[in-house]
Amino acid sequence: MPEPPARGGTKPAPSQALQGPTGQVGDYMSAFPHRLQEAERD
């Protein structure tokens, strides 16, 4: 599982993104809207 983008990462894991700050979640949803559905389902 990828580490959280604390050092300029570009692809946070779904679990990391959903549990991260609101800004991080927003970036994740903007970049990977199709992945968000998988994350919520998981």
Coordinates of C-alpha atoms in Angstrom, one line a residue:
M1 CA 0.0 0.0 0.0
P2 CA 1.4 3.4 -1.0
E3 CA 2.4 5.8 1.8
P4 CA 0.4 9.0 2.3
P5 CA 1.5 11.9 0.0
A6 CA 3.4 13.6 2.9
R7 CA 6.4 14.1 0.7
G8 CA 4.7 15.2 -2.5
G9 CA 3.1 11.9 -3.5
T10 CA 0.7 12.0 -6.4
K11 CA -1.4 8.9 -5.8
P12 CA -2.6 8.4 -2.2
A13 CA -4.2 5.1 -1.4
P14 CA -8.1 5.3 -1.3
S15 CA -8.1 4.7 2.5
Q16 CA -5.4 7.3 3.1
A17 CA -7.2 9.9 1.0
L18 CA -10.6 9.3 2.6
Q19 CA -9.1 9.6 6.1
G20 CA -6.8 12.5 5.2
P21 CA -7.6 16.3 5.4
T22 CA -10.5 17.7 3.5
G23 CA -8.2 19.2 0.9
Q24 CA -6.5 15.9 0.3
V25 CA -9.9 14.2 -0.1
G26 CA -11.0 16.9 -2.5
D27 CA -7.9 16.5 -4.7
Y28 CA -8.4 12.7 -4.7
M29 CA -12.0 13.1 -5.8
S30 CA -11.0 15.5 -8.5
A31 CA -8.2 13.3 -9.8
F32 CA -9.8 9.9 -9.4
P33 CA -13.6 10.2 -9.4
H34 CA -13.9 6.6 -10.6
R35 CA -11.6 5.4 -7.8
L36 CA -13.7 7.2 -5.2
Q37 CA -16.6 4.8 -5.8
E38 CA -14.3 1.8 -5.2
A39 CA -13.0 3.4 -2.0
E40 CA -16.4 4.1 -0.6
R41 CA -17.5 0.5 -1.5
D42 CA -14.4 -0.9 0.2

